[in-house]
Amino acid sequence: MIRITRRGFSERTLLRVGMILCAAAFFVHPLHAGPNNPPARLGLSLAAGAFRANQAAFRDLYGNVKASWNIGAQARLFGNAAVIAGFRSIRTSGATMIAAPPYGNEHHPLQFGMSSLKLGGRLSFPLRRWAVFVDGGGSYNLSHEKWEDTDLSVEAKTFGYFAGAGADVSLDRRLSFFTRIEYSFVDTGKGARLEPRVNLGGIEASLGFSLRF
Amino acid sequence: MSTKRSKILSAALILFCLIGLFPEGSASSRAVLAKLEKRPWAKIPEQWLTRIKAIQELRMSWIVEIPADLMDDLAAAGFACSLLDPEPEGKSYFLVSAPDPARRELLRNFGHAVFLDDDVSLFWTDDGREAREILPAYFELKHLSRDIRIPLGLTGSAVAGMRQGPEKISEPFPLDPLITEMVAQVAKSNLITDISNLQDFQTRYASTVNCQNAGNFLYSYFTQLGLACEFDLFSFSQYTSRNIVAKIPGRTAPEREIILCAHYDSYSSNSAATLAPGADDNASGTAAVMEIARIMKNYTFDYTLKFICFSAEEFGMYGSRHYAQSARAAGEIIAGVINMDMIAYADVLPEDLEVIVNPNSDWLALQFISAANRYAPLLTNHVVNSSITGSDQSPFWDQGYSALLGIDDYPVRNPYYHTTLDLLHTLNMDFATSVTKASLASAAELAQPSGGAVRPALQPPSGLQARSRISSSLFSSVKSVFLTWTAPPGSIRGYNVYRTTTSRSGYQKINSSLVTQTTFSDFFLNPDVWYFYVVTAVDDQDRESNPSIEVRDDQNNASWIQ
């Protein structure tokens, strides 16, 4: 049983979980799966999630947890291994903080958006109707921050990486319900007074449906 | 008894060994005199900086007193640090400027000489004699004070050298009718009379009675103008001399000072008995100070104006060094120093004035040139070079004050320089008049005339305060500045707010229409830049007051806490 703490996963925890799941793969190889439930070749998914940024600066400006939308696709290559691709979108609004000196009450409204394209691999471990999976890969992220009361806006395009784990349960032959936790790291190399080097990574928990073909 | 004796002997032996191991508290910690190159990339660790005592800044390097062991550490860390003198204690050092390399070589005939930067060498003698009394007349001198500690700014880049050609300066303010009126009163005939009077002292060699008499003459002159005046006594070598300090107290900000100065001593040879009329060097600058004081005494200014005639400049800036050191020790706020030294010789026509500053004083050169363009007019040549130390602005630089040198040519082209032929008839008095006008205009703009005899006073806003804070998002930060001030008396219709990033020059009006409140907020500014503000009042007759005192954007940030 995976336990989610209030702090979310640390990288070390994810690594441990990943190693345990990989070891389990030897014992639950799909060859053991019955002929009535063959692994699907293609899959499409849609999920809604809750994103919590790792950096306090982001949370101070935009709030602790923000909604996210995910569209994903996966193609099985061989055995339990699949290649996955996905798109994630986060849109939110917030307000500036006073960086220095820490007095006064001045806030400028902000809009923030981040779109991420992901590409990676996934290992699945079916257990009857259930399957658990681990995945990881790289991401290309386009973020955009705009001050609403002036023409100040900044775009950041940067590569990052992610690692995730989840479980799905088949509802029927094609449809399944899944839940997934993802840790992402997106170092933009840019920053300002609150945070000299902004990392747009964080922890995201999502729930969604997938279709198998 | 024998046990006690053996204990004493053992203790003595141990003490002897310790003394032998660490003679005089370790030779490695002895201070030496060294030259430390400026490096744009260099950042010396803080614990080392506290052990380095900079006593002179040059364009490309610093002269420092430094523990010998730290020199090795600096060298190992990649800082270019070269030894100048391993035993500086008790010695008297001079910076000697000589543009001609052949003459520079001659320095070694008179004592120890080490070439430093540009045309500057370090010079000293074993017997500690005054360099002025042994070196030929063509050398310019500055006595190095080892009592000062100049802030070592090694993280900045060295200045790229001289910038030639007349500057195009944007005009910050329209012509001020009061300043125009003052400038119009500069009289060439007065300058001629003053120079003639000074050269009639035969010599103003700083150690002579003639120089004392010249000092008395200047004191009487300022006193008869009705200005508060005093002698500023100082000693150098075995001599005593006096600076003459006259002042017009400021009205709204008397603690802030603008200094107009020139040295009144002269020199032509190492013999005090030789004729040294010093018409260009520097009766011309002294006459300009006298003439400007004569005109300005009829007006009032926000800042205090000081008119100073320094002595013993020719010996190595002893008078100005004494004054600048005392001012710093007393915590005086000197906003700017305009030093005029040789302002009347024209080797070619049209002649231009070299306006020489160090990097910290660059704003002052820009302000001076702007004033010169608008009020004189005067051709100028803007030079930024810390190595030009041969006049009275240099001791002010050493104390961290902004100061400029106005000189007819650098290097000096006057063939009569430091000769018995430096006489009034060799001078171009039209050029001297223009320089005097420019200096007056610059000083007046800096000191901010506040009404006076002609214009009924429309006082500037007072009590201007500025607070700033930085707001930030993830990727952008901006500075917001909040200004408040107090309205002057009278029927005030509104205010204009001016902003600049170069203190005291280059102001731009930032309000599109008159500000009707006594507050103003300036948003979305660059957080990495300092902004300076002044505010003017506009009355119901559409007259605009002089600017208020300048404030930096964070000047009153401490009041956020209250």
PDB file of C-alpha atoms in Angstrom, chain B residues 60-278:
ATOM      1  CA  MET B  60      43.615  50.318 -13.338  1.00  0.00           C
ATOM      2  CA  SER B  61      44.857  49.573  -9.845  1.00  0.00           C
ATOM      3  CA  TRP B  62      44.944  50.410  -6.169  1.00  0.00           C
ATOM      4  CA  ILE B  63      47.869  51.302  -3.970  1.00  0.00           C
ATOM      5  CA  VAL B  64      47.381  49.289  -0.809  1.00  0.00           C
ATOM      6  CA  GLU B  65      49.004  48.577   2.507  1.00  0.00           C
ATOM      7  CA  ILE B  66      48.730  44.895   3.016  1.00  0.00           C
ATOM      8  CA  PRO B  67      50.186  42.203   5.301  1.00  0.00           C
ATOM      9  CA  ALA B  68      53.017  40.451   3.490  1.00  0.00           C
ATOM     10  CA  ASP B  69      51.478  37.009   3.960  1.00  0.00           C
ATOM     11  CA  LEU B  70      48.215  38.174   2.378  1.00  0.00           C
ATOM     12  CA  MET B  71      50.109  39.230  -0.742  1.00  0.00           C
ATOM     13  CA  ASP B  72      51.100  35.627  -1.280  1.00  0.00           C
ATOM     14  CA  ASP B  73      47.526  34.461  -0.685  1.00  0.00           C
ATOM     15  CA  LEU B  74      46.202  36.996  -3.190  1.00  0.00           C
ATOM     16  CA  ALA B  75      48.762  35.958  -5.769  1.00  0.00           C
ATOM     17  CA  ALA B  76      47.876  32.303  -5.226  1.00  0.00           C
ATOM     18  CA  ALA B  77      44.198  33.162  -5.708  1.00  0.00           C
ATOM     19  CA  GLY B  78      44.982  34.803  -9.057  1.00  0.00           C
ATOM     20  CA  PHE B  79      44.943  38.472  -8.081  1.00  0.00           C
ATOM     21  CA  ALA B  80      47.718  40.542  -9.619  1.00  0.00           C
ATOM     22  CA  CYS B  81      49.443  42.086  -6.649  1.00  0.00           C
ATOM     23  CA  SER B  82      52.952  43.468  -6.959  1.00  0.00           C
ATOM     24  CA  LEU B  83      55.248  44.712  -4.227  1.00  0.00           C
ATOM     25  CA  LEU B  84      56.057  48.424  -4.289  1.00  0.00           C
ATOM     26  CA  ASP B  85      58.013  48.816  -1.056  1.00  0.00           C
ATOM     27  CA  PRO B  86      58.566  46.111   1.568  1.00  0.00           C
ATOM     28  CA  GLU B  87      59.242  48.645   4.334  1.00  0.00           C
ATOM     29  CA  PRO B  88      56.860  51.595   4.091  1.00  0.00           C
ATOM     30  CA  GLU B  89      56.985  52.530   7.758  1.00  0.00           C
ATOM     31  CA  GLY B  90      58.105  56.126   8.305  1.00  0.00           C
ATOM     32  CA  LYS B  91      58.356  56.963   4.608  1.00  0.00           C
ATOM     33  CA  SER B  92      56.719  59.782   2.678  1.00  0.00           C
ATOM     34  CA  TYR B  93      55.304  58.801  -0.713  1.00  0.00           C
ATOM     35  CA  PHE B  94      54.286  60.918  -3.678  1.00  0.00           C
ATOM     36  CA  LEU B  95      52.321  60.190  -6.811  1.00  0.00           C
ATOM     37  CA  VAL B  96      54.179  61.858  -9.651  1.00  0.00           C
ATOM     38  CA  SER B  97      52.541  62.466 -13.028  1.00  0.00           C
ATOM     39  CA  ALA B  98      54.714  62.857 -16.080  1.00  0.00           C
ATOM     40  CA  PRO B  99      53.132  62.224 -19.476  1.00  0.00           C
ATOM     41  CA  ASP B 100      56.529  62.109 -21.190  1.00  0.00           C
ATOM     42  CA  PRO B 101      58.097  58.626 -20.677  1.00  0.00           C
ATOM     43  CA  ALA B 102      61.604  60.030 -21.020  1.00  0.00           C
ATOM     44  CA  ARG B 103      61.002  62.456 -18.172  1.00  0.00           C
ATOM     45  CA  ARG B 104      59.420  59.662 -16.154  1.00  0.00           C
ATOM     46  CA  GLU B 105      62.705  57.766 -16.382  1.00  0.00           C
ATOM     47  CA  LEU B 106      64.490  60.786 -14.962  1.00  0.00           C
ATOM     48  CA  LEU B 107      62.589  60.319 -11.699  1.00  0.00           C
ATOM     49  CA  ARG B 108      65.032  57.592 -10.657  1.00  0.00           C
ATOM     50  CA  ASN B 109      67.789  60.200 -10.546  1.00  0.00           C
ATOM     51  CA  PHE B 110      66.080  61.826  -7.581  1.00  0.00           C
ATOM     52  CA  GLY B 111      64.976  58.869  -5.508  1.00  0.00           C
ATOM     53  CA  HIS B 112      63.016  55.631  -5.721  1.00  0.00           C
ATOM     54  CA  ALA B 113      60.402  55.467  -8.477  1.00  0.00           C
ATOM     55  CA  VAL B 114      57.999  52.725  -9.518  1.00  0.00           C
ATOM     56  CA  PHE B 115      55.771  53.161 -12.550  1.00  0.00           C
ATOM     57  CA  LEU B 116      52.101  52.534 -11.757  1.00  0.00           C
ATOM     58  CA  ASP B 117      49.280  53.427 -14.171  1.00  0.00           C
ATOM     59  CA  ASP B 118      48.959  55.685 -17.198  1.00  0.00           C
ATOM     60  CA  ASP B 119      51.537  58.441 -16.586  1.00  0.00           C
ATOM     61  CA  VAL B 120      51.675  58.028 -12.799  1.00  0.00           C
ATOM     62  CA  SER B 121      54.659  56.804 -10.795  1.00  0.00           C
ATOM     63  CA  LEU B 122      55.197  56.262  -7.090  1.00  0.00           C
ATOM     64  CA  PHE B 123      58.148  58.269  -5.797  1.00  0.00           C
ATOM     65  CA  TRP B 124      59.943  58.450  -2.467  1.00  0.00           C
ATOM     66  CA  THR B 125      63.304  59.290  -1.041  1.00  0.00           C
ATOM     67  CA  ASP B 126      65.214  57.648   1.761  1.00  0.00           C
ATOM     68  CA  ASP B 127      65.538  60.917   3.673  1.00  0.00           C
ATOM     69  CA  GLY B 128      61.820  61.744   3.345  1.00  0.00           C
ATOM     70  CA  ARG B 129      62.345  65.107   1.673  1.00  0.00           C
ATOM     71  CA  GLU B 130      59.518  67.066   0.086  1.00  0.00           C
ATOM     72  CA  ALA B 131      59.363  65.963  -3.551  1.00  0.00           C
ATOM     73  CA  ARG B 132      58.476  69.503  -4.635  1.00  0.00           C
ATOM     74  CA  GLU B 133      61.792  70.738  -3.337  1.00  0.00           C
ATOM     75  CA  ILE B 134      63.878  68.292  -5.346  1.00  0.00           C
ATOM     76  CA  LEU B 135      61.919  67.344  -8.482  1.00  0.00           C
ATOM     77  CA  PRO B 136      61.943  69.411 -11.684  1.00  0.00           C
ATOM     78  CA  ALA B 137      59.006  71.726 -12.285  1.00  0.00           C
ATOM     79  CA  TYR B 138      57.352  69.658 -15.006  1.00  0.00           C
ATOM     80  CA  PHE B 139      56.309  66.934 -12.560  1.00  0.00           C
ATOM     81  CA  GLU B 140      52.858  67.121 -10.963  1.00  0.00           C
ATOM     82  CA  LEU B 141      52.748  65.825  -7.420  1.00  0.00           C
ATOM     83  CA  LYS B 142      50.356  64.399  -4.948  1.00  0.00           C
ATOM     84  CA  HIS B 143      51.479  63.514  -1.458  1.00  0.00           C
ATOM     85  CA  LEU B 144      50.062  60.142  -0.496  1.00  0.00           C
ATOM     86  CA  SER B 145      48.372  60.089   2.864  1.00  0.00           C
ATOM     87  CA  ARG B 146      48.714  56.818   4.686  1.00  0.00           C
ATOM     88  CA  ASP B 147      46.159  57.913   7.287  1.00  0.00           C
ATOM     89  CA  ILE B 148      43.192  57.210   5.045  1.00  0.00           C
ATOM     90  CA  ARG B 149      41.384  54.071   4.076  1.00  0.00           C
ATOM     91  CA  ILE B 150      39.603  54.240   0.747  1.00  0.00           C
ATOM     92  CA  PRO B 151      36.721  51.790   0.275  1.00  0.00           C
ATOM     93  CA  LEU B 152      38.051  49.052  -1.933  1.00  0.00           C
ATOM     94  CA  GLY B 153      35.605  48.418  -4.746  1.00  0.00           C
ATOM     95  CA  LEU B 154      37.243  45.599  -6.561  1.00  0.00           C
ATOM     96  CA  THR B 155      34.162  43.988  -7.961  1.00  0.00           C
ATOM     97  CA  GLY B 156      33.532  46.749 -10.468  1.00  0.00           C
ATOM     98  CA  SER B 157      35.292  46.937 -13.768  1.00  0.00           C
ATOM     99  CA  ALA B 158      38.137  49.305 -14.355  1.00  0.00           C
ATOM    100  CA  VAL B 159      37.114  52.400 -16.238  1.00  0.00           C
ATOM    101  CA  ALA B 160      37.783  52.063 -19.904  1.00  0.00           C
ATOM    102  CA  GLY B 161      39.839  55.203 -20.103  1.00  0.00           C
ATOM    103  CA  MET B 162      39.325  58.591 -21.557  1.00  0.00           C
ATOM    104  CA  ARG B 163      36.281  59.440 -23.568  1.00  0.00           C
ATOM    105  CA  GLN B 164      37.157  62.115 -26.036  1.00  0.00           C
ATOM    106  CA  GLY B 165      34.987  64.623 -27.790  1.00  0.00           C
ATOM    107  CA  PRO B 166      32.336  67.043 -26.667  1.00  0.00           C
ATOM    108  CA  GLU B 167      29.409  65.401 -24.939  1.00  0.00           C
ATOM    109  CA  LYS B 168      25.817  65.657 -26.077  1.00  0.00           C
ATOM    110  CA  ILE B 169      23.902  66.001 -22.876  1.00  0.00           C
ATOM    111  CA  SER B 170      20.145  66.130 -22.675  1.00  0.00           C
ATOM    112  CA  GLU B 171      18.949  69.265 -21.034  1.00  0.00           C
ATOM    113  CA  PRO B 172      17.235  68.402 -17.764  1.00  0.00           C
ATOM    114  CA  PHE B 173      15.635  71.724 -16.983  1.00  0.00           C
ATOM    115  CA  PRO B 174      14.776  74.767 -19.026  1.00  0.00           C
ATOM    116  CA  LEU B 175      16.980  77.786 -18.460  1.00  0.00           C
ATOM    117  CA  ASP B 176      16.455  79.182 -15.005  1.00  0.00           C
ATOM    118  CA  PRO B 177      16.072  82.949 -15.306  1.00  0.00           C
ATOM    119  CA  LEU B 178      17.826  83.414 -11.974  1.00  0.00           C
ATOM    120  CA  ILE B 179      20.862  81.455 -13.096  1.00  0.00           C
ATOM    121  CA  THR B 180      20.812  83.228 -16.451  1.00  0.00           C
ATOM    122  CA  GLU B 181      20.816  86.477 -14.551  1.00  0.00           C
ATOM    123  CA  MET B 182      23.760  85.386 -12.409  1.00  0.00           C
ATOM    124  CA  VAL B 183      25.761  84.183 -15.408  1.00  0.00           C
ATOM    125  CA  ALA B 184      25.212  87.500 -17.164  1.00  0.00           C
ATOM    126  CA  GLN B 185      26.980  89.252 -14.306  1.00  0.00           C
ATOM    127  CA  VAL B 186      30.317  87.465 -14.837  1.00  0.00           C
ATOM    128  CA  ALA B 187      32.697  90.232 -15.856  1.00  0.00           C
ATOM    129  CA  LYS B 188      35.888  89.538 -17.786  1.00  0.00           C
ATOM    130  CA  SER B 189      37.327  92.787 -16.413  1.00  0.00           C
ATOM    131  CA  ASN B 190      36.942  91.529 -12.852  1.00  0.00           C
ATOM    132  CA  LEU B 191      38.712  88.285 -13.715  1.00  0.00           C
ATOM    133  CA  ILE B 192      41.565  90.260 -15.263  1.00  0.00           C
ATOM    134  CA  THR B 193      41.833  92.474 -12.184  1.00  0.00           C
ATOM    135  CA  ASP B 194      41.804  89.506  -9.831  1.00  0.00           C
ATOM    136  CA  ILE B 195      44.461  87.607 -11.775  1.00  0.00           C
ATOM    137  CA  SER B 196      46.572  90.742 -11.985  1.00  0.00           C
ATOM    138  CA  ASN B 197      46.291  91.266  -8.233  1.00  0.00           C
ATOM    139  CA  LEU B 198      47.329  87.699  -7.507  1.00  0.00           C
ATOM    140  CA  GLN B 199      50.270  87.675  -9.894  1.00  0.00           C
ATOM    141  CA  ASP B 200      51.467  90.920  -8.315  1.00  0.00           C
ATOM    142  CA  PHE B 201      52.431  88.962  -5.212  1.00  0.00           C
ATOM    143  CA  GLN B 202      55.493  87.909  -7.276  1.00  0.00           C
ATOM    144  CA  THR B 203      55.275  84.404  -5.897  1.00  0.00           C
ATOM    145  CA  ARG B 204      52.672  82.433  -3.952  1.00  0.00           C
ATOM    146  CA  TYR B 205      55.027  79.555  -3.213  1.00  0.00           C
ATOM    147  CA  ALA B 206      53.270  77.922  -0.275  1.00  0.00           C
ATOM    148  CA  SER B 207      56.073  78.260   2.248  1.00  0.00           C
ATOM    149  CA  THR B 208      56.616  82.006   1.655  1.00  0.00           C
ATOM    150  CA  VAL B 209      55.357  85.175   3.303  1.00  0.00           C
ATOM    151  CA  ASN B 210      54.086  86.251  -0.127  1.00  0.00           C
ATOM    152  CA  CYS B 211      51.715  83.293  -0.101  1.00  0.00           C
ATOM    153  CA  GLN B 212      50.556  84.298   3.368  1.00  0.00           C
ATOM    154  CA  ASN B 213      49.918  87.788   2.071  1.00  0.00           C
ATOM    155  CA  ALA B 214      47.963  86.390  -0.854  1.00  0.00           C
ATOM    156  CA  GLY B 215      45.893  84.449   1.671  1.00  0.00           C
ATOM    157  CA  ASN B 216      45.243  87.628   3.638  1.00  0.00           C
ATOM    158  CA  PHE B 217      44.209  89.363   0.414  1.00  0.00           C
ATOM    159  CA  LEU B 218      41.703  86.624  -0.357  1.00  0.00           C
ATOM    160  CA  TYR B 219      40.373  86.645   3.197  1.00  0.00           C
ATOM    161  CA  SER B 220      39.814  90.404   2.970  1.00  0.00           C
ATOM    162  CA  TYR B 221      38.155  90.050  -0.404  1.00  0.00           C
ATOM    163  CA  PHE B 222      35.581  87.524   0.811  1.00  0.00           C
ATOM    164  CA  THR B 223      35.030  89.404   4.060  1.00  0.00           C
ATOM    165  CA  GLN B 224      34.397  92.636   2.184  1.00  0.00           C
ATOM    166  CA  LEU B 225      31.804  90.813   0.096  1.00  0.00           C
ATOM    167  CA  GLY B 226      30.017  90.208   3.359  1.00  0.00           C
ATOM    168  CA  LEU B 227      30.620  86.475   3.394  1.00  0.00           C
ATOM    169  CA  ALA B 228      31.460  84.489   6.482  1.00  0.00           C
ATOM    170  CA  CYS B 229      35.119  83.612   5.981  1.00  0.00           C
ATOM    171  CA  GLU B 230      37.785  81.756   7.916  1.00  0.00           C
ATOM    172  CA  PHE B 231      41.348  80.532   7.689  1.00  0.00           C
ATOM    173  CA  ASP B 232      41.793  76.783   7.693  1.00  0.00           C
ATOM    174  CA  LEU B 233      45.266  76.227   9.137  1.00  0.00           C
ATOM    175  CA  PHE B 234      47.333  73.139   8.306  1.00  0.00           C
ATOM    176  CA  SER B 235      50.903  71.929   8.429  1.00  0.00           C
ATOM    177  CA  PHE B 236      52.995  70.120   5.880  1.00  0.00           C
ATOM    178  CA  SER B 237      56.606  69.118   6.143  1.00  0.00           C
ATOM    179  CA  GLN B 238      58.124  71.834   8.358  1.00  0.00           C
ATOM    180  CA  TYR B 239      55.747  74.518   7.049  1.00  0.00           C
ATOM    181  CA  THR B 240      52.358  75.902   7.955  1.00  0.00           C
ATOM    182  CA  SER B 241      49.852  77.335   5.513  1.00  0.00           C
ATOM    183  CA  ARG B 242      46.192  78.299   5.287  1.00  0.00           C
ATOM    184  CA  ASN B 243      43.171  77.545   3.157  1.00  0.00           C
ATOM    185  CA  ILE B 244      40.680  80.389   2.820  1.00  0.00           C
ATOM    186  CA  VAL B 245      37.077  79.222   3.278  1.00  0.00           C
ATOM    187  CA  ALA B 246      34.118  81.530   2.616  1.00  0.00           C
ATOM    188  CA  LYS B 247      30.514  80.443   2.565  1.00  0.00           C
ATOM    189  CA  ILE B 248      26.913  81.314   1.801  1.00  0.00           C
ATOM    190  CA  PRO B 249      24.792  79.266   4.217  1.00  0.00           C
ATOM    191  CA  GLY B 250      22.025  77.239   2.607  1.00  0.00           C
ATOM    192  CA  ARG B 251      18.451  78.159   3.348  1.00  0.00           C
ATOM    193  CA  THR B 252      16.490  74.923   3.314  1.00  0.00           C
ATOM    194  CA  ALA B 253      19.293  72.339   3.445  1.00  0.00           C
ATOM    195  CA  PRO B 254      22.326  74.061   4.957  1.00  0.00           C
ATOM    196  CA  GLU B 255      23.881  70.731   5.911  1.00  0.00           C
ATOM    197  CA  ARG B 256      24.464  69.952   2.230  1.00  0.00           C
ATOM    198  CA  GLU B 257      27.395  71.719   0.631  1.00  0.00           C
ATOM    199  CA  ILE B 258      28.533  72.610  -2.841  1.00  0.00           C
ATOM    200  CA  ILE B 259      32.182  73.610  -3.050  1.00  0.00           C
ATOM    201  CA  LEU B 260      33.763  75.859  -5.653  1.00  0.00           C
ATOM    202  CA  CYS B 261      37.503  75.782  -5.197  1.00  0.00           C
ATOM    203  CA  ALA B 262      40.898  76.557  -6.657  1.00  0.00           C
ATOM    204  CA  HIS B 263      44.404  76.621  -5.288  1.00  0.00           C
ATOM    205  CA  TYR B 264      45.984  80.013  -4.859  1.00  0.00           C
ATOM    206  CA  ASP B 265      49.582  78.960  -4.275  1.00  0.00           C
ATOM    207  CA  SER B 266      51.998  79.014  -7.200  1.00  0.00           C
ATOM    208  CA  TYR B 267      55.278  77.430  -8.228  1.00  0.00           C
ATOM    209  CA  SER B 268      58.000  77.855 -10.789  1.00  0.00           C
ATOM    210  CA  SER B 269      61.104  76.244  -9.353  1.00  0.00           C
ATOM    211  CA  ASN B 270      62.407  74.486  -6.266  1.00  0.00           C
ATOM    212  CA  SER B 271      63.615  77.783  -4.909  1.00  0.00           C
ATOM    213  CA  ALA B 272      61.075  79.744  -2.898  1.00  0.00           C
ATOM    214  CA  ALA B 273      62.794  82.949  -3.920  1.00  0.00           C
ATOM    215  CA  THR B 274      62.103  82.508  -7.632  1.00  0.00           C
ATOM    216  CA  LEU B 275      59.404  84.581  -9.284  1.00  0.00           C
ATOM    217  CA  ALA B 276      56.233  82.486  -9.618  1.00  0.00           C
ATOM    218  CA  PRO B 277      53.405  84.672 -10.954  1.00  0.00           C
ATOM    219  CA  GLY B 278      51.186  81.627 -11.651  1.00  0.00           C
TER     220      GLY B 278
END
